[in-house]
Tab-separated table of C-alpha atoms in Angstrom:
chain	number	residue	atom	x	y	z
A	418	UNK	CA	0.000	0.000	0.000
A	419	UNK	CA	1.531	3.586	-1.063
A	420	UNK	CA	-0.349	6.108	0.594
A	421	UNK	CA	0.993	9.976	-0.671
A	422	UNK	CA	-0.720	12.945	1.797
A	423	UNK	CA	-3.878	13.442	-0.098
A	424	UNK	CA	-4.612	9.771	0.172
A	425	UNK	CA	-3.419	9.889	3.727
A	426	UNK	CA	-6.118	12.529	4.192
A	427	UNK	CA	-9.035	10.655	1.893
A	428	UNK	CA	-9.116	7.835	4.362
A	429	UNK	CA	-11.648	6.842	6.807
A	430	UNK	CA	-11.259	8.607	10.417
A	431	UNK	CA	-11.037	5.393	12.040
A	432	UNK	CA	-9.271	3.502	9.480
A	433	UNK	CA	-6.474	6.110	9.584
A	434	UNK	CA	-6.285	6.042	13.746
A	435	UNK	CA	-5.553	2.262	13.727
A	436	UNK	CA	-3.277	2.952	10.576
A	437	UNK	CA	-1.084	6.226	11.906
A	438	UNK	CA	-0.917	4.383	15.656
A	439	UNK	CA	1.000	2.111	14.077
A	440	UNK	CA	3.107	3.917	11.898
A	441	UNK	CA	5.743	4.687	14.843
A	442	UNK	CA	6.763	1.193	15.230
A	443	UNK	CA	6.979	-0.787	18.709
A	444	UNK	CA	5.347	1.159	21.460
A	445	UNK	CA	6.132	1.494	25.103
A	446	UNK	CA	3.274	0.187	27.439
A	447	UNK	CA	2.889	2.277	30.683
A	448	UNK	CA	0.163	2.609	33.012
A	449	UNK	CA	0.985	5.959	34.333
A	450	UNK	CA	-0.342	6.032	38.569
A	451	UNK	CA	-1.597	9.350	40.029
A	452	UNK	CA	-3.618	10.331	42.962
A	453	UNK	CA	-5.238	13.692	43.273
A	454	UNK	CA	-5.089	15.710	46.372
A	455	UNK	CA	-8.472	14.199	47.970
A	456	UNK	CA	-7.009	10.739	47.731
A	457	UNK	CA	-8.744	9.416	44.293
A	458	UNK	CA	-6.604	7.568	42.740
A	459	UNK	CA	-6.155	6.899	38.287
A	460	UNK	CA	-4.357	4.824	36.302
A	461	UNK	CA	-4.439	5.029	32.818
A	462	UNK	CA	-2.220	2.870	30.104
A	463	UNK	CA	0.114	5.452	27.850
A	464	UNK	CA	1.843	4.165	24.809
A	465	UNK	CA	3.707	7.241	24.584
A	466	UNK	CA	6.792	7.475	27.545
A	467	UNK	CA	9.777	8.062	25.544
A	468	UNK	CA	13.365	8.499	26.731
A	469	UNK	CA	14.522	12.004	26.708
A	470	UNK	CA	17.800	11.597	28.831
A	471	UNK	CA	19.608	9.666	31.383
A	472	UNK	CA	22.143	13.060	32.774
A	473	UNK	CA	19.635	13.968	34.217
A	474	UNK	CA	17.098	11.362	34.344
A	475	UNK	CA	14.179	12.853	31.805
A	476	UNK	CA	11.450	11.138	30.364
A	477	UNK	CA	8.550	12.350	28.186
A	478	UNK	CA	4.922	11.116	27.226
A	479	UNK	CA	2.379	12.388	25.355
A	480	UNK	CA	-1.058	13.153	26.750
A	481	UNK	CA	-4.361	13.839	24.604
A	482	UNK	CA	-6.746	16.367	27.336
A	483	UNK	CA	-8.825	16.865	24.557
A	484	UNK	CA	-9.996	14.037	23.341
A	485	UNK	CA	-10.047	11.908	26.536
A	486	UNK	CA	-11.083	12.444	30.472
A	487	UNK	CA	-7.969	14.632	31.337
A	488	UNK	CA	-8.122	12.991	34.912
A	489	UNK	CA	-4.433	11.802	34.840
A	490	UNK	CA	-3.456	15.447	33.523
A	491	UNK	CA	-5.387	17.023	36.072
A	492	UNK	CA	-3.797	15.071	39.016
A	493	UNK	CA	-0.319	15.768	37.339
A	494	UNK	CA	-0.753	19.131	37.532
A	495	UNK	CA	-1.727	19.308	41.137
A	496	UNK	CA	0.380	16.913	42.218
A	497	UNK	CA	3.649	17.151	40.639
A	498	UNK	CA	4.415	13.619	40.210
A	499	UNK	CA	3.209	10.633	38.919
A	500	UNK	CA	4.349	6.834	38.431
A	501	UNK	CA	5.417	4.760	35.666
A	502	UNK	CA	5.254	0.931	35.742
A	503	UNK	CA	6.235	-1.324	33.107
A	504	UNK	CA	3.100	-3.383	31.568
A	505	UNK	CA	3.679	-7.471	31.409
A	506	UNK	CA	2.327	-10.856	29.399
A	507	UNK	CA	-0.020	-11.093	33.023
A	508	UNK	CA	-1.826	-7.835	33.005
A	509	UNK	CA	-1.727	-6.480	29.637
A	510	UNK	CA	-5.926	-7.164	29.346
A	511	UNK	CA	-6.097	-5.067	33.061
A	512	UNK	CA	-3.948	-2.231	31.681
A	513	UNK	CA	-5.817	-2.405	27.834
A	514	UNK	CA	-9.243	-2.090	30.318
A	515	UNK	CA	-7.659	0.865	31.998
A	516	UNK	CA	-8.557	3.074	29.096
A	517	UNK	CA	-11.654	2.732	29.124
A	518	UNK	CA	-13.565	5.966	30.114
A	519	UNK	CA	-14.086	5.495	33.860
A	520	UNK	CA	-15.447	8.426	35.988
A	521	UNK	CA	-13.128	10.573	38.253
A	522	UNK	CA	-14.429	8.812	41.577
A	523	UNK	CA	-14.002	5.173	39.403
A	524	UNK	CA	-10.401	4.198	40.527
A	525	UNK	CA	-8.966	2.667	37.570
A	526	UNK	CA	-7.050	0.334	40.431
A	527	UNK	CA	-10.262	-1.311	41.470
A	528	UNK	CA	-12.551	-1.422	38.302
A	529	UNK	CA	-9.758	-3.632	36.747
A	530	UNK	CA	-7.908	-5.475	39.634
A	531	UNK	CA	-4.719	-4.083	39.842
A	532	UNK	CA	-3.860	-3.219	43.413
A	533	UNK	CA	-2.422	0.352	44.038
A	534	UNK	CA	0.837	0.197	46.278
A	535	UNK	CA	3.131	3.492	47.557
A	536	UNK	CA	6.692	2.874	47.848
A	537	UNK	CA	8.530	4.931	50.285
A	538	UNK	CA	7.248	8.796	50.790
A	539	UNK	CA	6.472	8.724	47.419
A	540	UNK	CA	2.758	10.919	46.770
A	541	UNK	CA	1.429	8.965	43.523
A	542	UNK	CA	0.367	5.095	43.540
A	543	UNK	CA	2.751	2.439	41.625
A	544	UNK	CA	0.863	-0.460	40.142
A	545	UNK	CA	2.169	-3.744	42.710
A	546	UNK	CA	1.836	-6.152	39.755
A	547	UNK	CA	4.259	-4.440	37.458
A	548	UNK	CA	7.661	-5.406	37.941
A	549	UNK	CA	9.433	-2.544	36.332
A	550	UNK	CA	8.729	0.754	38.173
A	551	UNK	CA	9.437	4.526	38.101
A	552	UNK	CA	7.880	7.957	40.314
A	553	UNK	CA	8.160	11.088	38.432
A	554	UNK	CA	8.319	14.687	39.359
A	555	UNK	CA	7.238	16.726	36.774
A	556	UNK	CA	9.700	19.376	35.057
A	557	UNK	CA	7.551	20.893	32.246
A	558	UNK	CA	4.891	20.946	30.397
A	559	UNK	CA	5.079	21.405	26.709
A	560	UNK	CA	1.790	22.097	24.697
A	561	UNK	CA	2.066	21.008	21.112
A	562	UNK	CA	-0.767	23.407	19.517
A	563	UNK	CA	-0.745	21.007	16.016
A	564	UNK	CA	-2.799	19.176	17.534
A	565	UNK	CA	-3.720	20.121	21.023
A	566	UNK	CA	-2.064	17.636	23.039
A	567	UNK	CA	0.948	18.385	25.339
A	568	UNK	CA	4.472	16.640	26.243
A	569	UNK	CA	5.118	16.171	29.660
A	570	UNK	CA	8.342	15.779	30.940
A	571	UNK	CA	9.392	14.334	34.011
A	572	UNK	CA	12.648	13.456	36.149
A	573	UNK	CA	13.379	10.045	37.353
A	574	UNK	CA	12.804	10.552	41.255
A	575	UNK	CA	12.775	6.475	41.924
A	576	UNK	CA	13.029	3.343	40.321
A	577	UNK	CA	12.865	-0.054	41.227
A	578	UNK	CA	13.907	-3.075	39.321
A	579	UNK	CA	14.294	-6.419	39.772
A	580	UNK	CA	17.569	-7.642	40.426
A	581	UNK	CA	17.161	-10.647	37.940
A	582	UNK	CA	16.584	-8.604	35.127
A	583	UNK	CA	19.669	-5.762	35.555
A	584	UNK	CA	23.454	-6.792	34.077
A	585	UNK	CA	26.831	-5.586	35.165
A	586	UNK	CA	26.874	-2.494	32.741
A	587	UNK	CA	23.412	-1.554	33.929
A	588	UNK	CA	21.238	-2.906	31.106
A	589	UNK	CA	18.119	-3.831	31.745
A	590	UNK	CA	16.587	-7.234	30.221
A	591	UNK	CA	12.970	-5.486	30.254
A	592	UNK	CA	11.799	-9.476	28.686
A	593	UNK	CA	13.024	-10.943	31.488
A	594	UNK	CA	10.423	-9.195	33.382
A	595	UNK	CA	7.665	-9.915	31.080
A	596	UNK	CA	7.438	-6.213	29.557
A	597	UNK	CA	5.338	-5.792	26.625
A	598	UNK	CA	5.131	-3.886	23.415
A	599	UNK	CA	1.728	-2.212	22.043
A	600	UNK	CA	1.695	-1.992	18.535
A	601	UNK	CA	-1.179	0.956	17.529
A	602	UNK	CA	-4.148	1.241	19.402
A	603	UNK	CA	-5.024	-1.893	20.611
A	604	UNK	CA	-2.039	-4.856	19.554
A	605	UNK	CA	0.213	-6.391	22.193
A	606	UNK	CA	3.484	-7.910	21.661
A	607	UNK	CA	5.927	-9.770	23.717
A	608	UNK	CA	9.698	-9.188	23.413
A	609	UNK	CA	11.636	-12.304	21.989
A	610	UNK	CA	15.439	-11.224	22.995
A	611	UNK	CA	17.493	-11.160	19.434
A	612	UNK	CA	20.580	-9.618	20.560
A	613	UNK	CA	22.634	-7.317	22.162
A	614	UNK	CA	25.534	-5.195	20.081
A	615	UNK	CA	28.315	-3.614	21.298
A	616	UNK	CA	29.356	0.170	20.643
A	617	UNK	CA	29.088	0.840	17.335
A	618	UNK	CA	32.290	2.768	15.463
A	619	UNK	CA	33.677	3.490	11.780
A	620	UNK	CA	35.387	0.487	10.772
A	621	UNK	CA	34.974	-2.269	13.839
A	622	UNK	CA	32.861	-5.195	13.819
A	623	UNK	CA	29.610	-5.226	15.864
A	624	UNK	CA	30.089	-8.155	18.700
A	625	UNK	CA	27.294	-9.428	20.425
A	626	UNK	CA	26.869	-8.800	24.466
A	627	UNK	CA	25.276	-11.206	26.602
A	628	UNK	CA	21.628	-10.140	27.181
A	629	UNK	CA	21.118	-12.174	30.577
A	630	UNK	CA	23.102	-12.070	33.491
A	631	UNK	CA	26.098	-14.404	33.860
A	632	UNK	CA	24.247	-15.871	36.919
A	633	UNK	CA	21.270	-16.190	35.864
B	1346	UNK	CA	17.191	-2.732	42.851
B	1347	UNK	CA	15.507	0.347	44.303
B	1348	UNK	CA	16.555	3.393	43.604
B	1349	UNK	CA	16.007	6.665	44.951
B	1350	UNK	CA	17.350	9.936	43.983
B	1351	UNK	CA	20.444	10.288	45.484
B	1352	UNK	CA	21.210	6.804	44.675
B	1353	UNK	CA	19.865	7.360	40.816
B	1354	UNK	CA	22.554	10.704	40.673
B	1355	UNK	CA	25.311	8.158	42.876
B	1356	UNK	CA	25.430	5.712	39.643
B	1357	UNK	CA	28.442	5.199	37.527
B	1358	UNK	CA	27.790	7.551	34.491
B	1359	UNK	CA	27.800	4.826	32.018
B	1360	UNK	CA	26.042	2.222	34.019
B	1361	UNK	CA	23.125	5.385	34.794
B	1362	UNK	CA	23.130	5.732	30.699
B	1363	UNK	CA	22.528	2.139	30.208
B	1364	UNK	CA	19.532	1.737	33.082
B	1365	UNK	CA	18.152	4.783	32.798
B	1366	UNK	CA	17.726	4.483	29.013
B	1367	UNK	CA	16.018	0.723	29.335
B	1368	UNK	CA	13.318	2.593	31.646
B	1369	UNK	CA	11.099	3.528	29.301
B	1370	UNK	CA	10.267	0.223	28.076
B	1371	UNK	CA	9.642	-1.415	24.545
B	1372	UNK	CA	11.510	1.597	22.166
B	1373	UNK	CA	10.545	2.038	18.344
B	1374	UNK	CA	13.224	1.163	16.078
B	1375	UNK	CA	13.480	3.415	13.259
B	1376	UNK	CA	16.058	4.575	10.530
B	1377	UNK	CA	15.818	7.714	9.768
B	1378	UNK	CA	17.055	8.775	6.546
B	1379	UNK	CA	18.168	12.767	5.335
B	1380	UNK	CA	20.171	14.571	2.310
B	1381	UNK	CA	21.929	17.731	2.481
B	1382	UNK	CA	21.154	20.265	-0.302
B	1383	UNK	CA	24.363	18.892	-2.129
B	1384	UNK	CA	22.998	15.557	-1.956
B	1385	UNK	CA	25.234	14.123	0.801
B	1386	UNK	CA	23.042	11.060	2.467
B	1387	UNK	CA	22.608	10.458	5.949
B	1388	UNK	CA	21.115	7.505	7.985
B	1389	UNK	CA	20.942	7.321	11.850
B	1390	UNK	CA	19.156	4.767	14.036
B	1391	UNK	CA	16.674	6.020	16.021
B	1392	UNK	CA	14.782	5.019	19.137
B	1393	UNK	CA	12.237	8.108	20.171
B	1394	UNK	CA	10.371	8.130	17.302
B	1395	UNK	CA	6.560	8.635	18.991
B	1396	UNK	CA	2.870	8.708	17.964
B	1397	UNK	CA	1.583	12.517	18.412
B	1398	UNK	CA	-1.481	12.507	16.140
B	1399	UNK	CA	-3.428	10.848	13.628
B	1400	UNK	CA	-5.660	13.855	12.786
B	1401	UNK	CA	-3.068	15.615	11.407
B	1402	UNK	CA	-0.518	12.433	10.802
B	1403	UNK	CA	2.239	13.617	13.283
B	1404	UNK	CA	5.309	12.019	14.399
B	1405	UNK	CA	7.905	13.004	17.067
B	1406	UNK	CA	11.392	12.607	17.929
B	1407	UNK	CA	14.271	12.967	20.359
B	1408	UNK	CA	17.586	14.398	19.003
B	1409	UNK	CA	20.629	14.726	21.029
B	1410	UNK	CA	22.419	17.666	18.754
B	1411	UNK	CA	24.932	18.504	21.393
B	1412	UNK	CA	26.200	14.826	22.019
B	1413	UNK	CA	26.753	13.283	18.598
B	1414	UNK	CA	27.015	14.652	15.063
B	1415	UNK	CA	24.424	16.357	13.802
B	1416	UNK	CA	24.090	15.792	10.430
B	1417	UNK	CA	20.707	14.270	11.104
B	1418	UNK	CA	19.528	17.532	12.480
B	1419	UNK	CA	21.525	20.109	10.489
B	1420	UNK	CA	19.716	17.747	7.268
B	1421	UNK	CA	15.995	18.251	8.022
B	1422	UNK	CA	16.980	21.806	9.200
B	1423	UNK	CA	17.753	22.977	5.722
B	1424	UNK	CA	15.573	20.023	3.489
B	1425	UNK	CA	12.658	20.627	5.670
B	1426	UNK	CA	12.332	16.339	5.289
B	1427	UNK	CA	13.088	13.052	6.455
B	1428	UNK	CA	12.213	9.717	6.138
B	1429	UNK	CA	11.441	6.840	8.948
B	1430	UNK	CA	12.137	3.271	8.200
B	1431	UNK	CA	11.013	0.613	10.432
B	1432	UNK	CA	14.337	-1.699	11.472
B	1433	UNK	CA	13.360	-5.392	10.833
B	1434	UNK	CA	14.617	-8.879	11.950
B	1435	UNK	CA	17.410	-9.135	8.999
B	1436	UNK	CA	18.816	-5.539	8.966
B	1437	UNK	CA	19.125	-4.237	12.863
B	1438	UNK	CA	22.803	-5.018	12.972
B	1439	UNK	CA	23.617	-2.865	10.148
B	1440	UNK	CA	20.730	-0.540	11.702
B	1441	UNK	CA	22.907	-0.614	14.913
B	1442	UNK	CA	26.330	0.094	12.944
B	1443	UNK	CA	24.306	3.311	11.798
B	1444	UNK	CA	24.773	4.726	14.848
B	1445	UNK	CA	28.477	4.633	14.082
B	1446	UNK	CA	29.962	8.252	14.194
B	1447	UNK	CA	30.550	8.746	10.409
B	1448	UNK	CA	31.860	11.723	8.885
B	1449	UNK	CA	29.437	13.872	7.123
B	1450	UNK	CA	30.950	12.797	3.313
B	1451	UNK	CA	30.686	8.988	4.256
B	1452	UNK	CA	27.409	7.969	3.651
B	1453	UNK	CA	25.857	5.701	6.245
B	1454	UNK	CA	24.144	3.863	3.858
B	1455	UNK	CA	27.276	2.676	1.848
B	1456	UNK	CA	28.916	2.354	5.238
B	1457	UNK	CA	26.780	-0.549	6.834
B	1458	UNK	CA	25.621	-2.082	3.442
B	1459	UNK	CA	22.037	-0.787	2.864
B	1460	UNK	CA	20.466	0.535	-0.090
B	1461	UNK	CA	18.657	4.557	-0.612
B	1462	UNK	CA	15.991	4.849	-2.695
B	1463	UNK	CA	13.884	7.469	-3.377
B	1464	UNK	CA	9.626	7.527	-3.795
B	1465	UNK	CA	8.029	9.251	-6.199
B	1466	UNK	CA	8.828	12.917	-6.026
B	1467	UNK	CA	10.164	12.631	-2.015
B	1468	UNK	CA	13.168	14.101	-1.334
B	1469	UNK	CA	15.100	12.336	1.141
B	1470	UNK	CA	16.128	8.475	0.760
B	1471	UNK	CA	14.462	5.590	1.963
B	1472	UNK	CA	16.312	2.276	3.392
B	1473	UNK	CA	15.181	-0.131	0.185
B	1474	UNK	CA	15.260	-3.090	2.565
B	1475	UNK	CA	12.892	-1.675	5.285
B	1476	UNK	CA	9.255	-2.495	4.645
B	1477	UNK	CA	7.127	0.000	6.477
B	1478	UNK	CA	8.470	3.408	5.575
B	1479	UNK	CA	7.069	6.748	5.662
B	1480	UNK	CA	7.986	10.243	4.249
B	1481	UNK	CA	7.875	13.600	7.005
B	1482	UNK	CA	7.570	17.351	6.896
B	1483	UNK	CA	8.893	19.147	9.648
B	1484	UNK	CA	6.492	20.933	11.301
B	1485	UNK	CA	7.728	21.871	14.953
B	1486	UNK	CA	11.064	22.130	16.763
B	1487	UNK	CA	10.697	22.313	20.427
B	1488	UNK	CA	13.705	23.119	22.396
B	1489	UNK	CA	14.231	20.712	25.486
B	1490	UNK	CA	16.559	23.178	27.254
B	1491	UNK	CA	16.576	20.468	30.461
B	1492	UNK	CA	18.516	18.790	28.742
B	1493	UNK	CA	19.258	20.442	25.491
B	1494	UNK	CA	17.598	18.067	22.830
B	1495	UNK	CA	15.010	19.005	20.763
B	1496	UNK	CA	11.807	17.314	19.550
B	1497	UNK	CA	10.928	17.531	16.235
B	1498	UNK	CA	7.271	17.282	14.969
B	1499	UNK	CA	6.752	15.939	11.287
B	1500	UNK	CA	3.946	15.394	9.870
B	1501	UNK	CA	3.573	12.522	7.631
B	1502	UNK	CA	3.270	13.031	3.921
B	1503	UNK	CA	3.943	9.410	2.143
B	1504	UNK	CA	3.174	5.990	3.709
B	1505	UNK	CA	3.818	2.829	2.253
B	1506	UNK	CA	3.492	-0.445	4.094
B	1507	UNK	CA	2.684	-4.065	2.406
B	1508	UNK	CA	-0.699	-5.294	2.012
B	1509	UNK	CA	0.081	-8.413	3.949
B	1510	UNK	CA	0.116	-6.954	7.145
B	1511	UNK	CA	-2.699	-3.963	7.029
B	1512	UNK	CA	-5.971	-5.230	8.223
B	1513	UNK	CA	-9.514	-4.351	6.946
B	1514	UNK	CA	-9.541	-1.703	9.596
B	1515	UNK	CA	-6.184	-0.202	9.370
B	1516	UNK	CA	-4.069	-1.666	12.349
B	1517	UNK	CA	-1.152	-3.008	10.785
B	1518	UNK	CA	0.418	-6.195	12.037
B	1519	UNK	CA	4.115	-5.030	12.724
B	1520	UNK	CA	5.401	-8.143	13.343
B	1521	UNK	CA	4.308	-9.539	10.150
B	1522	UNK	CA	6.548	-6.865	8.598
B	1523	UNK	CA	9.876	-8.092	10.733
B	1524	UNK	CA	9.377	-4.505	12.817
B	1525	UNK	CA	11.922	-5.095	16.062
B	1526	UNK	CA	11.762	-3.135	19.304
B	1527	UNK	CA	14.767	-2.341	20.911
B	1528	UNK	CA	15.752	-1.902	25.004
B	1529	UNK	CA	17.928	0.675	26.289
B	1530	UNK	CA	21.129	1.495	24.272
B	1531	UNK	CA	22.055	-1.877	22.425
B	1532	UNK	CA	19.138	-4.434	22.971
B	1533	UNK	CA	17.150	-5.858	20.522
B	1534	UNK	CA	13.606	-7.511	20.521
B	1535	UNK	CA	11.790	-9.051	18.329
B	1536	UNK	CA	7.722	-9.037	18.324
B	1537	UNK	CA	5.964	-11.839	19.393
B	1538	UNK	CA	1.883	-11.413	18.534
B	1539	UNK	CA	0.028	-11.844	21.895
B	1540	UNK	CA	-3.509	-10.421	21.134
B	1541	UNK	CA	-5.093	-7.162	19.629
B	1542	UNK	CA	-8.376	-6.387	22.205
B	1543	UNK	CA	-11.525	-4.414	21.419
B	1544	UNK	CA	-12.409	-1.023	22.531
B	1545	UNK	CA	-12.504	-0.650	26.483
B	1546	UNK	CA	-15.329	0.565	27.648
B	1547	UNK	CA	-16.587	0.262	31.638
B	1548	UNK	CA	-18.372	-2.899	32.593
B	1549	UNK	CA	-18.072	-4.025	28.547
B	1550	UNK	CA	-15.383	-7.576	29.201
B	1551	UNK	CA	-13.113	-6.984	26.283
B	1552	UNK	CA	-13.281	-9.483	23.230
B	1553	UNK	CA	-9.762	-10.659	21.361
B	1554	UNK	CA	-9.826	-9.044	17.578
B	1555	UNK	CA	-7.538	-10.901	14.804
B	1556	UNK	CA	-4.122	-9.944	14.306
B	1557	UNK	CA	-3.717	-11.170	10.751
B	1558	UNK	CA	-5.807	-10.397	7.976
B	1559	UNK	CA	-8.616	-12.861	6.868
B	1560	UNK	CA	-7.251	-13.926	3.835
B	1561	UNK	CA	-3.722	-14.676	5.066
């Protein structure tokens, strides 16, 4: 199919959301945890975190207020902070349920059976049955007036792993701990581990790294 | 592991590169492919490309300007264009040796053994041996000054993606195309079809949809 922008534009609305989702390629799945200041806690799945930096620790996401129940937004912007946790092959169905359109007093948590658990002093919820988690504080807010959404970005404030899944050099084997990929709006993926590749430079051959840890 | 942020800013500087980038879970794997006005070719691998819109088509993307080459950048500055290429199964190692730090008269392409080709009247190159490909406009370039990347905003103006894997209703079937996903700096995944699920709606139980196409 060879699609040029005024048959990009011809299609059928729906047609082209399940078509453009897809476009990007392999998509992070997220359920993002907040809590607003009267205790009501939302969870909502994002295929949109993306890695803006490690020095310092920045990632972004993209978030649609005007199209969907802003209630993660909201509690972002009175909060400051919200979590990231990695979805897996066991609750990908719970997270996909997640976004449906659930009223503000609805927790997310209980309408789909994932159990909200805080870590530490940390203000927003983390999802217990993700394995891969993160708390954000958020650093700024980016509108992107294209097409009304905005970019939030946020620092990495704490992060737990598990042990299993880390190597020496700080890799993390997100298959090892079940992690999945969404592919558009609705398709989930597992990760099948091809390889790893070492440093790439002018002139040397690629060597492969070892994607598990040596005691594992 | 747990992490706070003390111990997040305590970590090795390489070993903080390596986690830190593997947070954000499954990451596209895209070439993305530029020409200078003298029609010098560039090709870098690229891991933030992210769904913005689908009403306009809009893509976004990370670039680091100020801590690699940026021919990539300094390209769709002045040509106003770039392509994306999804990375399959049986090119990501030359994908990976992309990310090589070439000067700006070797071509990438020549480099690590894959082919340009140009569509119709686009004018930057396309990887010939990627199968779901698209051509951008720049629309948008956002300063990150946390960090001092920018995000670029394209919109899509060519798409071209084989029959085999586009369903009646537009989702395409990524994995049918070889599409890989890759994990933090150097890990590569391949997709593994788990289930596509219907539109969540509260106290609706979701229903599996097909992942291939009827007649395949």
């Amino acid at each position: 199919m060879f699609l040029d922008a005024v048959g990009i534009s011809d299609l059928d609305t729906r047609y082209r959301s399940h078509l453009i989702n897809c476009l990007s390629g392999a998509k992070s799945a997220n359920l993002v945890g907040t809590v607003d200041g009267k205790g009501n806690e939302n969870l909502s799945l994002v295929s949109s975190v993306v890695h803006i930096g490690a020095h310092p620790p920045l990632l972004g996401m993209v978030m649609r207020p005007h199209t969907v129940p802003r209630h993660t937004l909201e509690n972002i912007l009175e909060t400051k902070c919200w979590t990231v946790n990695h979805v897996n092959a066991e609750i990908f169905r719970k997270a996909h349920q997640a976004s449906a359109r659930y009223s503000k007093e609805q927790s997310e948590f209980a309408s789909v059976g994932l159990q909200p658990e805080y870590l530490e002093d940390f203000f927003a919820p983390f999802v217990a049955e993700s394995r891969i988690r993160m708390g954000l504080r958020l650093e700024q807010v980016i509108p992107i007036p294209l097409n009304r959404t905005e970019f939030l970005i946020g620092s990495i404030q704490t992060i737990e792993v598990p042990d299993s899944a880390v190597l020496e050099d700080g890799f993390v084997n997100i298959s090892e701990a079940g992690t999945v990929a969404v592919g558009g709006l609705d398709g989930y993926f597992g990760l099948q581990p091809l390889a790893r590749l070492s440093y790439a430079k002018p002139d040397l051959d690629l060597k492969e790294l070892p994607m598990r840890r040596s005691d594992s």
